PDB file of C-alpha atoms in Angstrom:
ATOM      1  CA  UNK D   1     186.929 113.577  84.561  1.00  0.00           C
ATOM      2  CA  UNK D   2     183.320 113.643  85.188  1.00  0.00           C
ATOM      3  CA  UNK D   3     182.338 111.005  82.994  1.00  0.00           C
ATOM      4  CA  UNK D   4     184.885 108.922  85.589  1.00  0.00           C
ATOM      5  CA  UNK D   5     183.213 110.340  88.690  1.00  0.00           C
ATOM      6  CA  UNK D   6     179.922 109.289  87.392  1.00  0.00           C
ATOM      7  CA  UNK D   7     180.790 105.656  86.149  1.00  0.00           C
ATOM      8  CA  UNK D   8     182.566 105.271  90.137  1.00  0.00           C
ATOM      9  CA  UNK D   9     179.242 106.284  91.608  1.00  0.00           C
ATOM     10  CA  UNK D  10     176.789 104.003  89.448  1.00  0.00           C
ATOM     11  CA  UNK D  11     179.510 100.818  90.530  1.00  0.00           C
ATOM     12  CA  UNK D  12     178.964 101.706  94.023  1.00  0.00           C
ATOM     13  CA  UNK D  13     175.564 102.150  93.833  1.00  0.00           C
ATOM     14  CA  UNK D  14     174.941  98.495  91.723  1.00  0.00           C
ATOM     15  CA  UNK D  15     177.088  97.054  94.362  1.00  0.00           C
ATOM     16  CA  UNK D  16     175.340  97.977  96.894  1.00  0.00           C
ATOM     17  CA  UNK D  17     172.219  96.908  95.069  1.00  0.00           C
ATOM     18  CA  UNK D  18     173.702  93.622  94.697  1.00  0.00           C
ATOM     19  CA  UNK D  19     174.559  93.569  98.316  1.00  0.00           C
ATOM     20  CA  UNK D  20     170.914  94.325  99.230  1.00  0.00           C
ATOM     21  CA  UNK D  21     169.267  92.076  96.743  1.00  0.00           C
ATOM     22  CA  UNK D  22     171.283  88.906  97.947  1.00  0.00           C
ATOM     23  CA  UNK D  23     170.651  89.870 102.133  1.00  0.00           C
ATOM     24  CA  UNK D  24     166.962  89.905 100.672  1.00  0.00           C
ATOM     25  CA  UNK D  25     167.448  86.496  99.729  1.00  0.00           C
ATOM     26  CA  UNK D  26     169.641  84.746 101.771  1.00  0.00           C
ATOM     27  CA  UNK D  27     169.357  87.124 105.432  1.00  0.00           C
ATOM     28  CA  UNK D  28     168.619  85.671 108.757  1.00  0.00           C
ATOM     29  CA  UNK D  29     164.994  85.417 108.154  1.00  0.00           C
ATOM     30  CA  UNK D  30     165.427  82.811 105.656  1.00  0.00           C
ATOM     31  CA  UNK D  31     167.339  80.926 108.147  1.00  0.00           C
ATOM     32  CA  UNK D  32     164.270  81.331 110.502  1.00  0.00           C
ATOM     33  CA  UNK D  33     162.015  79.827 108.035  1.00  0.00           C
ATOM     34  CA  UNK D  34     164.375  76.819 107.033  1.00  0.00           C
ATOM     35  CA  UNK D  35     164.926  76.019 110.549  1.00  0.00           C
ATOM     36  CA  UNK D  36     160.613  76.187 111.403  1.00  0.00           C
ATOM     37  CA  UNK D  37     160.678  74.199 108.763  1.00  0.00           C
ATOM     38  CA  UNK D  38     162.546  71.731 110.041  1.00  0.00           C
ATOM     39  CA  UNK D  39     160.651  71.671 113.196  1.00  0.00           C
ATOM     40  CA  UNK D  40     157.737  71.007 111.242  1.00  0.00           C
ATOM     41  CA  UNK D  41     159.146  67.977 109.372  1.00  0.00           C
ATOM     42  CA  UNK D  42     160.427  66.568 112.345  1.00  0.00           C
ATOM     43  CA  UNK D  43     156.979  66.822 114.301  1.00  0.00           C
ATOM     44  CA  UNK D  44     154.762  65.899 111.433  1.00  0.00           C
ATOM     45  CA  UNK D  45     152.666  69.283 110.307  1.00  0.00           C
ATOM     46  CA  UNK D  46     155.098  69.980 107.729  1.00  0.00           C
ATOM     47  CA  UNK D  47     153.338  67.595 105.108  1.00  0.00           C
ATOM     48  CA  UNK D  48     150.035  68.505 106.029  1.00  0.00           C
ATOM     49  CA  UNK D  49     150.736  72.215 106.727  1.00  0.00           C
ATOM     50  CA  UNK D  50     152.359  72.093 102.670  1.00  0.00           C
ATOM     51  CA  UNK D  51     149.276  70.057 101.611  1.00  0.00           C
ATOM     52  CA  UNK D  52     146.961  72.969 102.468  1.00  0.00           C
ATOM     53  CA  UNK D  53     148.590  75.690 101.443  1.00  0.00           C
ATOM     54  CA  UNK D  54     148.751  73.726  98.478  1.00  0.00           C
ATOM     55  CA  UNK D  55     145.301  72.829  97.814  1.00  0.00           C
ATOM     56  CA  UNK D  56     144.312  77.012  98.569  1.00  0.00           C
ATOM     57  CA  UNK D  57     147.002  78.407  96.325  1.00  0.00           C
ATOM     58  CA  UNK D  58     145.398  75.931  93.142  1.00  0.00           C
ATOM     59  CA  UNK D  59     141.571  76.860  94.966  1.00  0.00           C
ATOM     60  CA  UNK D  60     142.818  80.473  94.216  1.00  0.00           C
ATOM     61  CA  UNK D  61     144.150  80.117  90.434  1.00  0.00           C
ATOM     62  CA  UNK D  62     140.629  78.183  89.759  1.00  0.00           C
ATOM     63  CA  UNK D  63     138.667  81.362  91.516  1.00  0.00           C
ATOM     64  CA  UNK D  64     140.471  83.873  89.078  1.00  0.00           C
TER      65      UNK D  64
END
C-alpha cells in the first residue's frame, strides 16, 4: 500500500517536472525573443547583431 502511495507521488512529481522543463523551453519569453528577432531581420541588425556575437563567443573560446 505504501509502496503504491510512493510510486503515485514520484509520477506527479516527474510530471510536473516535465511540465516545468518544457514552459522553460517553449514559455512566452521564447516567443518574445523569436518575435525581436524578427524585427531585427526585417530592419537589417539581425545579420550584423549575429555576426558579433559571433565573432566574441569564438574571441572567448581562443582566450580560454
Amino acid at each position: 500500500m505504501i509502496q503504491n502511495i510512493f510510486v503515485g507521488v514520484m509520477c506527479v512529481i516527474v510530471a510536473a517536472v516535465a511540465v516545468w522543463g518544457w514552459w522553460l523551453e517553449n514559455g512566452p519569453e521564447k516567443k518574445d525573443a523569436e518575435k525581436q528577432e524578427q524585427e531585427r531581420m526585417q530592419t537589417g541588425q539581425g545579420t550584423a547583431a549575429a555576426e558579433s556575437s559571433q565573432k566574441s563567443s569564438i574571441e572567448k573560446k581562443e582566450k580560454k
